[in-house]
GROMACS .gro file of C-alpha atoms in nm:
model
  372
    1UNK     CA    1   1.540   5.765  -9.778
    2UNK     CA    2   1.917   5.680  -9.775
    3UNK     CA    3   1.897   5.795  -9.416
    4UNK     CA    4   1.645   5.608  -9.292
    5UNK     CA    5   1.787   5.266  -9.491
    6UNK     CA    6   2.117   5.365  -9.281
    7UNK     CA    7   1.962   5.369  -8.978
    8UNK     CA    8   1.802   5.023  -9.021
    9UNK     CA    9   2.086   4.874  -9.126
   10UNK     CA   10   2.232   5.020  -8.777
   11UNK     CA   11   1.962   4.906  -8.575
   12UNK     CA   12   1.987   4.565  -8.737
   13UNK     CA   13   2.336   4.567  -8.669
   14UNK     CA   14   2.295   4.687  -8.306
   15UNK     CA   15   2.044   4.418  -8.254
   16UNK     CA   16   2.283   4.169  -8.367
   17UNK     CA   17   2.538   4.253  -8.166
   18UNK     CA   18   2.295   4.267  -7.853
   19UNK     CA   19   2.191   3.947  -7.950
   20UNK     CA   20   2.541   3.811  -7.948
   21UNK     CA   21   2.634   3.954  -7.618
   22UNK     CA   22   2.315   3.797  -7.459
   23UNK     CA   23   2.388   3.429  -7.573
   24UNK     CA   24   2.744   3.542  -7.440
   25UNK     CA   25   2.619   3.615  -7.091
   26UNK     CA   26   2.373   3.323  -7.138
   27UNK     CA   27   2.625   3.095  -7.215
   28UNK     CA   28   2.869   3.233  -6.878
   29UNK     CA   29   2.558   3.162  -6.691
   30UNK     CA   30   2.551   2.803  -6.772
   31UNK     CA   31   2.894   2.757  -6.719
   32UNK     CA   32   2.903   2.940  -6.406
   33UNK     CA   33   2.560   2.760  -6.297
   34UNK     CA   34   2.744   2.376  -6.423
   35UNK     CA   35   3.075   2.491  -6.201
   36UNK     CA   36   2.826   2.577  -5.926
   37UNK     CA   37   2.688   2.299  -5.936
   38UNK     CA   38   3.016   2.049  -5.959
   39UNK     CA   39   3.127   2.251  -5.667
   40UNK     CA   40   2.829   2.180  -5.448
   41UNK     CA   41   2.898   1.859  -5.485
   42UNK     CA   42   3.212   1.849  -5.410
   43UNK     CA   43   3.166   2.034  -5.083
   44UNK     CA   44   2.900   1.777  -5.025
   45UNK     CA   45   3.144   1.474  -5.105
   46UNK     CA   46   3.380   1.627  -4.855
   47UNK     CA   47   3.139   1.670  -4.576
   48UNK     CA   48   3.000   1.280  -4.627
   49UNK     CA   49   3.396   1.181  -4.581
   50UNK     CA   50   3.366   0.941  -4.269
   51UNK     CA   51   3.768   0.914  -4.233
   52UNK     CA   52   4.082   1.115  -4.270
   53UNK     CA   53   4.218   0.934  -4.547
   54UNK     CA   54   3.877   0.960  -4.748
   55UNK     CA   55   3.901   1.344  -4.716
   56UNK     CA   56   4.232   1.338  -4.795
   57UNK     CA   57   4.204   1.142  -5.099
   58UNK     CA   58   3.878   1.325  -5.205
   59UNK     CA   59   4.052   1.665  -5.203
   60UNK     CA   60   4.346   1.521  -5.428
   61UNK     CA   61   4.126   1.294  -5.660
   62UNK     CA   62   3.800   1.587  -5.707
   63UNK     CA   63   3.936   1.923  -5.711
   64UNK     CA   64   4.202   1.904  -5.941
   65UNK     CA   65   3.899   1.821  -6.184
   66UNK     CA   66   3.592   2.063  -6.006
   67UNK     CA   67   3.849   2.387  -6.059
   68UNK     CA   68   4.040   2.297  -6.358
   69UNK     CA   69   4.411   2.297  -6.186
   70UNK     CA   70   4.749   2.138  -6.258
   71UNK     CA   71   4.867   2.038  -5.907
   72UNK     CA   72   4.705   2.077  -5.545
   73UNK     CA   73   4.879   2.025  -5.224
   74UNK     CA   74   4.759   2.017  -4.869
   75UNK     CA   75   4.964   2.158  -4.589
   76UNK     CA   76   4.936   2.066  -4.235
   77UNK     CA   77   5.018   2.245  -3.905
   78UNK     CA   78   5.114   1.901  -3.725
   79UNK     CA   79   5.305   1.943  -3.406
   80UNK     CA   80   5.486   1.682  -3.241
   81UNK     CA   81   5.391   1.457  -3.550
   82UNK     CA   82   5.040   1.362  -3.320
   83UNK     CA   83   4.835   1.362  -3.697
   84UNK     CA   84   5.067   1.181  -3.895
   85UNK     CA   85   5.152   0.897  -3.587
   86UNK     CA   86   4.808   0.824  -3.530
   87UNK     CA   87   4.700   0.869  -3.893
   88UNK     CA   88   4.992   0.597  -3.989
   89UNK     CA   89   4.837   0.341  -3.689
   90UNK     CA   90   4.521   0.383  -3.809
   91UNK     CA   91   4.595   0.231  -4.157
   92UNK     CA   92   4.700   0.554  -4.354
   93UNK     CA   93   4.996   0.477  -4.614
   94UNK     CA   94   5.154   0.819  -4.685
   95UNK     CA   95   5.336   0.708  -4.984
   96UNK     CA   96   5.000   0.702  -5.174
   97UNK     CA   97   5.007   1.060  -5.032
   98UNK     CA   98   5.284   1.235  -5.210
   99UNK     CA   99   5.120   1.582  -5.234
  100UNK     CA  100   4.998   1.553  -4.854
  101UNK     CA  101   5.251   1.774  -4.635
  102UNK     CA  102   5.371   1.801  -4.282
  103UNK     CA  103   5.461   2.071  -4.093
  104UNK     CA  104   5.602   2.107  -3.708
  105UNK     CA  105   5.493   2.490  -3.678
  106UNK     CA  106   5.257   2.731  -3.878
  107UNK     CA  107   5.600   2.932  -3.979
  108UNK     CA  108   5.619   2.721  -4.204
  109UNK     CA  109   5.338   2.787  -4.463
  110UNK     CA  110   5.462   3.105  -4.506
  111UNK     CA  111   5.159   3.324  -4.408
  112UNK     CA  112   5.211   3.687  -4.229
  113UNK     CA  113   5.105   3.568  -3.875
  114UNK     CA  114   5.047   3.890  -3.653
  115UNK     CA  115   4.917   3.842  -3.344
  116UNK     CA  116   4.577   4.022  -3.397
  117UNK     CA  117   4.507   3.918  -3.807
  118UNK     CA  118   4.427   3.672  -3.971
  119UNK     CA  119   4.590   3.498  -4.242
  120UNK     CA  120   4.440   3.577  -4.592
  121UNK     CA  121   4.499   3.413  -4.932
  122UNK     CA  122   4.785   3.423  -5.127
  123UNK     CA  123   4.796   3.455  -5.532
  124UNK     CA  124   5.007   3.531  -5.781
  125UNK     CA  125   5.280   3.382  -6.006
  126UNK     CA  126   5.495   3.082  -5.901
  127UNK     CA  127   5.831   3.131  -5.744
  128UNK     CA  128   6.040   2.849  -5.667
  129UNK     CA  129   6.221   2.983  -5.404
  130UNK     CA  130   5.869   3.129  -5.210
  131UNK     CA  131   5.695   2.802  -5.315
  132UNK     CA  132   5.914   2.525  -5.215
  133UNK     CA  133   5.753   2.429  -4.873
  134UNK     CA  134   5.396   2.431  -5.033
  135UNK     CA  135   5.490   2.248  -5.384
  136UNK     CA  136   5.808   2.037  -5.299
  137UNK     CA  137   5.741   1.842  -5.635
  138UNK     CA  138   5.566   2.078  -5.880
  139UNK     CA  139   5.417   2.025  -6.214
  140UNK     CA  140   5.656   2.131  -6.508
  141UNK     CA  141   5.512   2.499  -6.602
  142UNK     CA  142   5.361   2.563  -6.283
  143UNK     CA  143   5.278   2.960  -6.342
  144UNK     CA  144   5.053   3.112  -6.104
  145UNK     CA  145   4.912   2.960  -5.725
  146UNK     CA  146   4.667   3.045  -5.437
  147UNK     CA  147   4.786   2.963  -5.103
  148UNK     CA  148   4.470   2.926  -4.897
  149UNK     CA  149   4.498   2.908  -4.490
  150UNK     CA  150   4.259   2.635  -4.354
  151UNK     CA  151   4.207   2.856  -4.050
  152UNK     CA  152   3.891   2.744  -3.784
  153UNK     CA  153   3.827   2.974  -3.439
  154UNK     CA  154   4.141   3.200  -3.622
  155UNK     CA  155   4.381   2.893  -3.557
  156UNK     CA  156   4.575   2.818  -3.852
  157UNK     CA  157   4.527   2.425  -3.942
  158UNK     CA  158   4.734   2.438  -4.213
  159UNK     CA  159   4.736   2.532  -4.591
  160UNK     CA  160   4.542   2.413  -4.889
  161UNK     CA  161   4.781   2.500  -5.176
  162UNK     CA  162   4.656   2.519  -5.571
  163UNK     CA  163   4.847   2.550  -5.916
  164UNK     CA  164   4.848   2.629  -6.255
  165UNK     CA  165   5.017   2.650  -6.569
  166UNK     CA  166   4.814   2.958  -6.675
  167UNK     CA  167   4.972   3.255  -6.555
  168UNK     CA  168   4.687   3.480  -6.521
  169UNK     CA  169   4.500   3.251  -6.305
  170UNK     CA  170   4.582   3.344  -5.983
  171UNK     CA  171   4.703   3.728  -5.969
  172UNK     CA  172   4.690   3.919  -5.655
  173UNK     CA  173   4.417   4.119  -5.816
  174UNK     CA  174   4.151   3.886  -5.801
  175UNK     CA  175   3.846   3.799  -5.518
  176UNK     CA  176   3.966   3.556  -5.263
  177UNK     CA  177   3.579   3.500  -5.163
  178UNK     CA  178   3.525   3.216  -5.351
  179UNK     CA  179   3.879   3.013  -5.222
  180UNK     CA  180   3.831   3.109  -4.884
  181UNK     CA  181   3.474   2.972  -4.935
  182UNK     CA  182   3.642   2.669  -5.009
  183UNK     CA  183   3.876   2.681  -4.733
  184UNK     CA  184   3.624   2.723  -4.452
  185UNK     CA  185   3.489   2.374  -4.606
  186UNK     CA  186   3.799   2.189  -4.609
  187UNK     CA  187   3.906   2.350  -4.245
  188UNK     CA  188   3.593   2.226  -4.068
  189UNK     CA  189   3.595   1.881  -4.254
  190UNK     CA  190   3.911   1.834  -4.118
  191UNK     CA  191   3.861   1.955  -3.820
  192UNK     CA  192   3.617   1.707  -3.729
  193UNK     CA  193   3.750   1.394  -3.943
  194UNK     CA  194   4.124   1.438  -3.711
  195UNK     CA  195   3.903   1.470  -3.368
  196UNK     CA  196   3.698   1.129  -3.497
  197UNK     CA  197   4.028   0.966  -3.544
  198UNK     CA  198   4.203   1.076  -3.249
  199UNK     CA  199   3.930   0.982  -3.060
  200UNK     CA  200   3.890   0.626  -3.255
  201UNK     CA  201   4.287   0.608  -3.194
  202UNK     CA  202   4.207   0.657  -2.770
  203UNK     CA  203   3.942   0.396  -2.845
  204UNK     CA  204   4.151   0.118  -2.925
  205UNK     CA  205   4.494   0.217  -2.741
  206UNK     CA  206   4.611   0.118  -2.389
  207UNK     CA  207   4.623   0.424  -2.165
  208UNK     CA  208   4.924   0.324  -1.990
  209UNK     CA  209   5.161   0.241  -2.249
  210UNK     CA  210   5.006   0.386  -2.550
  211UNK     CA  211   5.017   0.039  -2.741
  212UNK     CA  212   4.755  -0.106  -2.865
  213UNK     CA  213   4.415  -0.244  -2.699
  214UNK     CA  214   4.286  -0.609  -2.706
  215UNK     CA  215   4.008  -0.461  -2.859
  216UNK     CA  216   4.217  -0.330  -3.151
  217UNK     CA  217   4.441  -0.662  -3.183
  218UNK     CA  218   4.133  -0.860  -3.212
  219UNK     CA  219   3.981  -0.723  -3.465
  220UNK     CA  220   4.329  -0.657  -3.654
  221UNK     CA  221   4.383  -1.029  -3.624
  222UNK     CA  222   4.114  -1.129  -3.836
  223UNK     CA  223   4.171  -0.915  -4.104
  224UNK     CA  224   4.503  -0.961  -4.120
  225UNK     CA  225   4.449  -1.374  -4.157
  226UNK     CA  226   4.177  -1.272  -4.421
  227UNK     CA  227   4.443  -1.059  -4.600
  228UNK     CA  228   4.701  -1.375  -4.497
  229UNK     CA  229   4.452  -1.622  -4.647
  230UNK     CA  230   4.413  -1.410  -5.015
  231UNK     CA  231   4.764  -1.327  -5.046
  232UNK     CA  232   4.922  -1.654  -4.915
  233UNK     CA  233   5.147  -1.511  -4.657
  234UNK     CA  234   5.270  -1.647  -4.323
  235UNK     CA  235   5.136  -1.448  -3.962
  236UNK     CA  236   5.300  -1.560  -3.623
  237UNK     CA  237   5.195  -1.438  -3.318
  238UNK     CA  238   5.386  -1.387  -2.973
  239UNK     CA  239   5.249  -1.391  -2.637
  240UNK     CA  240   5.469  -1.180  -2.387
  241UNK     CA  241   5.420  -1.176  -2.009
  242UNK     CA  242   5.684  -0.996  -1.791
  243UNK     CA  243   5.882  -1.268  -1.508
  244UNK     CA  244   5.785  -1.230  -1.128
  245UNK     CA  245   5.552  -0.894  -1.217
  246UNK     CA  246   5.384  -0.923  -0.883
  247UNK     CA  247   5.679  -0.893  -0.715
  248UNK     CA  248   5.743  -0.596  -0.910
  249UNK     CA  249   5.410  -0.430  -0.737
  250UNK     CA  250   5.448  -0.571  -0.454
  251UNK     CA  251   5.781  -0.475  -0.346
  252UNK     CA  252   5.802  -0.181  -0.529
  253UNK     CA  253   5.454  -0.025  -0.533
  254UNK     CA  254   5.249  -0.043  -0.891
  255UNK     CA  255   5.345   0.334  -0.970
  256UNK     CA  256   5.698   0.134  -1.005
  257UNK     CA  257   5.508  -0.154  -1.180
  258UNK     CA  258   5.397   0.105  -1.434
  259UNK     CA  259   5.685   0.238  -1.480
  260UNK     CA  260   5.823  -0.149  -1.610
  261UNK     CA  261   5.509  -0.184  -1.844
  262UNK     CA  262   5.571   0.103  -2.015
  263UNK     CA  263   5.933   0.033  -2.070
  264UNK     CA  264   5.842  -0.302  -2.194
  265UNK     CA  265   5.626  -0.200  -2.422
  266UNK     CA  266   5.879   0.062  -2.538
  267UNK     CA  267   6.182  -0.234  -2.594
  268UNK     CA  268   5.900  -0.483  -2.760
  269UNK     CA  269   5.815  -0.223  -3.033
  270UNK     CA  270   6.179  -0.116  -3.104
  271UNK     CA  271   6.242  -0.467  -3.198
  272UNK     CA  272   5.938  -0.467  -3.446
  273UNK     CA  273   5.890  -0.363  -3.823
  274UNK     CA  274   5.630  -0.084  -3.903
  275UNK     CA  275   5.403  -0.349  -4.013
  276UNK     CA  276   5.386  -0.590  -3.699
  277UNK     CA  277   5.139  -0.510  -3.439
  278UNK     CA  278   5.168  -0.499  -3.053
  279UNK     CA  279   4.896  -0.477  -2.788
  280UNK     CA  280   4.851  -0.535  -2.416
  281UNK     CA  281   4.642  -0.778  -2.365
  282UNK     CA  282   4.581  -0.703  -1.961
  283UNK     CA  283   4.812  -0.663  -1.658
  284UNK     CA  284   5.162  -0.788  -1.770
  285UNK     CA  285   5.060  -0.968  -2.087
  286UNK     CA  286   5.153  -0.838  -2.448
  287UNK     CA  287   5.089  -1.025  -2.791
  288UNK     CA  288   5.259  -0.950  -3.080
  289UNK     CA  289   5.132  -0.999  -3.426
  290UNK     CA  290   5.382  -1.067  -3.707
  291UNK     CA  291   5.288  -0.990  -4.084
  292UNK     CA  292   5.474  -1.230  -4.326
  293UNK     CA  293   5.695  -1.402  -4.071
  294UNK     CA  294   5.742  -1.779  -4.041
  295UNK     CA  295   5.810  -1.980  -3.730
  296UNK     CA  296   6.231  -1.909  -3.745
  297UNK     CA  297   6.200  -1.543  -3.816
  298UNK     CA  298   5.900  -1.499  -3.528
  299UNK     CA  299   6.143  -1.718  -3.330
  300UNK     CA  300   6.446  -1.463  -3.365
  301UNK     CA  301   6.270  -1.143  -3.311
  302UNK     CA  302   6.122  -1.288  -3.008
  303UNK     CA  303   6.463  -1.375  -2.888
  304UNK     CA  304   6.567  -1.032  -2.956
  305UNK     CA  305   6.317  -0.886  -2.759
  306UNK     CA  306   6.418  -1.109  -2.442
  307UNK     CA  307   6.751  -0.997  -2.473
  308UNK     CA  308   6.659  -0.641  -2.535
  309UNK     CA  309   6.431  -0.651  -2.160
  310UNK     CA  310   6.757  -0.842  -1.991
  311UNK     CA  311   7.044  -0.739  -2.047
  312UNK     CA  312   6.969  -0.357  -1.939
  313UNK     CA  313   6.836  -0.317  -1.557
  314UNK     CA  314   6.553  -0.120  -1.582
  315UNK     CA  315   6.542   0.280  -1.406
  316UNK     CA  316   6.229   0.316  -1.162
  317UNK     CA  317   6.087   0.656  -1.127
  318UNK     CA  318   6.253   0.660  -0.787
  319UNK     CA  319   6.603   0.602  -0.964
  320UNK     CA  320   6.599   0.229  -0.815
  321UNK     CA  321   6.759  -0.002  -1.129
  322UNK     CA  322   6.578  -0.328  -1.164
  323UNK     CA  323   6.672  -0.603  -1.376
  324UNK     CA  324   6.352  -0.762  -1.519
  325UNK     CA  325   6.293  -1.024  -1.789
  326UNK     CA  326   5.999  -1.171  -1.997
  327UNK     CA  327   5.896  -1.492  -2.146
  328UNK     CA  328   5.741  -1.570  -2.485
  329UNK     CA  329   5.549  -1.786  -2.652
  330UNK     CA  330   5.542  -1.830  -3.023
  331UNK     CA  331   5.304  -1.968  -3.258
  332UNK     CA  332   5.226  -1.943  -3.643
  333UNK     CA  333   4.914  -2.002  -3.868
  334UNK     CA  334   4.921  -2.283  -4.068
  335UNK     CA  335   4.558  -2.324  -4.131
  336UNK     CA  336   4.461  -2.173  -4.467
  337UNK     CA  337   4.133  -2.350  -4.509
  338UNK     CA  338   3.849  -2.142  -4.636
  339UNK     CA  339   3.603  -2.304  -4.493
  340UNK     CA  340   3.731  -2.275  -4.133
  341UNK     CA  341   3.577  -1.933  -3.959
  342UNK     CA  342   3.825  -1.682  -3.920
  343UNK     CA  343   3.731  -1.571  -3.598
  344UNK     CA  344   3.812  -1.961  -3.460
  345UNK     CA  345   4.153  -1.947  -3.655
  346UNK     CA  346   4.263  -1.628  -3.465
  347UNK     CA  347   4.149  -1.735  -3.131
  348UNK     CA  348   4.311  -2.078  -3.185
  349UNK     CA  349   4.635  -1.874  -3.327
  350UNK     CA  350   4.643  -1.691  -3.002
  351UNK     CA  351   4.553  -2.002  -2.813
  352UNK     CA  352   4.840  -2.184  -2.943
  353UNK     CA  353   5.104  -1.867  -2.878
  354UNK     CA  354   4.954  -1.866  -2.517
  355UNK     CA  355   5.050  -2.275  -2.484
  356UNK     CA  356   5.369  -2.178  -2.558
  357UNK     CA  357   5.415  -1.919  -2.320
  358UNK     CA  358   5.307  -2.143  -2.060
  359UNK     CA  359   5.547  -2.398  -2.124
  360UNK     CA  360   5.841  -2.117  -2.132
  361UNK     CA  361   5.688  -1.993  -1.778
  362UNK     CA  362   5.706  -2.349  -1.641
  363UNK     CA  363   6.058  -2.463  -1.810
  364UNK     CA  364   6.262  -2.136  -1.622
  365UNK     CA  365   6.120  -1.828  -1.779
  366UNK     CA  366   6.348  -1.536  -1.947
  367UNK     CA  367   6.335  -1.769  -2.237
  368UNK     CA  368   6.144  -1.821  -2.600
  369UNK     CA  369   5.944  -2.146  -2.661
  370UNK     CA  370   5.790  -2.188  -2.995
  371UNK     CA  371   5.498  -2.411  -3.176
  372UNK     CA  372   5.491  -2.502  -3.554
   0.00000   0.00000   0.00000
């Protein structure tokens, strides 16, 4: 009978304990099935990103929170600079972007890259000295990171990078399925979100000189006087066109004439600030838009850039030096009614800057005329 009583009482027990370990599994199947889940959308919120800097910002701002880590950084193979040049004209401020990183060659993430592999994740625990190029500002107590490569058609985009300050959460013992999962995403996204922009970039560029499109100056004009209008800031706007150009062709053949365009274009933006805009408008005509500049400071860069095209002759492709000059006209906005349409402000803005320009053409040219 004592026996039998014991072997209840173990039964019970053993019951008991199975019961426990089955609300144990049940419960890792909920959280499993809830981290699932928030990663589903995630992936889902990063394929619905319309723009580079939405992905971008999605990545930093989501999966931080989805995987429960201290610091993620995103690497990128960027030759040249092309992303980050066309990114930056296309509205993107890096500075908001402090864990978003550059990189002229794929040496530099630090993967084995043999000619026939391909990169796999890295994990394990955090070494400064390893680390550097993927966390250049860590966390205090970063332990343990994955280095994932962003690889699509076995090219190596660059490097999504993720830390923690638990040590035994990223050892080189553990399944890389699930982050390479992740990778894959993130590759393709931005795969396709950089081809949009470049191609949204070519959109609104001139071919010739790589400067901006009327198309793009338009439309960057009214926002800008929007933007003028709510923050009560001044905009001036200059309206270039290059002295005697059809002489230019016409003696010395338009490859010639190209050749001064683009070197016009090239001595008009080294006289401007990051935030100023400058587009050709067609044939030898440039305007300038100036953010926060009054009449007397628009004035003085324009006279800067009529110096700069003077007073160095200009090297045809032929090796024929050609002194060639510009004239300008200058206008600022001084009409900060609401209830005037925007669109009519630019045009008249432009309209005014063009005036000028005329007068400067008729009065000797080589010279800056402006309009208050």
């Amino acid at each position: 009978m004592h026996e039998r009583g014991a072997s209840v009482r173990e039964l019970i027990a053993e019951n008991e304990a199975l019961r426990r370990q089955l609300s144990s599994l049940i419960d890792q199947a909920e959280s499993n099935h809830a981290i699932m889940m928030r990663h589903q959308a995630f992936d889902l919120e990063l394929v619905a990103a319309s723009s580079f800097r939405e992905l971008v910002e999605t990545i930093f701002r989501q999966l931080p929170v989805v995987s429960s880590l201290d610091i993620v950084t995103l690497s990128l193979v960027d030759s040249g600079a092309d992303i980050y040049t066309v990114m930056h004209k296309l509205g993107v401020d890096f500075e908001t972007l402090p864990h978003l990183l550059f990189h002229e060659d794929q040496d530099a993430l630090g993967y084995e890259l043999a000619p026939d592999s391909v990169p796999k994740p890295r994990l394990g625990l955090y070494n400064p000295a390893l680390h550097n190029m993927a966390f250049p500002q860590p966390v205090a107590g970063l332990a343990s990171v994955a280095l994932v490569p962003l690889l699509r058609n076995k090219r190596l985009l660059g490097s999504l990078n993720l830390g923690s300050r638990d040590p035994s959460r990223f050892t080189p013992i553990l399944g890389t399925d699930f982050v390479e999962h992740m990778g894959s995403i993130i590759a393709i996204c931005l795969e396709n979100v950089i081809s949009n922009e470049m191609l949204k970039y070519i959109g609104l560029t001139d071919a010739l000189t790589g400067v901006y499109n009327r198309r793009y100056m338009d439309r960057r004009l009214v926002e800008e006087i929007a933007r003028a209008r709510r923050q009560a800031y001044r905009i001036s706007c200059m309206y270039i066109d290059v002295d005697y150009f059809k002489q230019v062709n016409d003696t010395h053949g338009h490859q010639s004439g190209d050749d001064v365009l683009r070197e016009v274009a090239a001595r008009i933006k080294a006289e401007l600030r990051i935030s100023d805009a400058l587009g050709r408008f067609g044939g030898e005509e440039f305007v300038v838009l100036l953010i926060d500049a009054d009449l007397d400071s628009a004035s003085m860069v324009a006279r800067r850039i009529c110096l700069s095209v003077a007073e160095q002759p200009f090297v045809l492709g032929d090796g024929q030096m050609l002194s060639v000059s510009v004239s300008i006209g200058v206008a600022t906005l001084d009409d900060f009614e609401r209830d005037h349409a925007i669109e009519g402000v630019a045009q008249q803005l432009v309209a005014q800057a063009d005036s000028a320009l005329y007068e400067a053409k008729v009065s000797g040219r080589n010279r800056v005329i402006a309009r208050g």
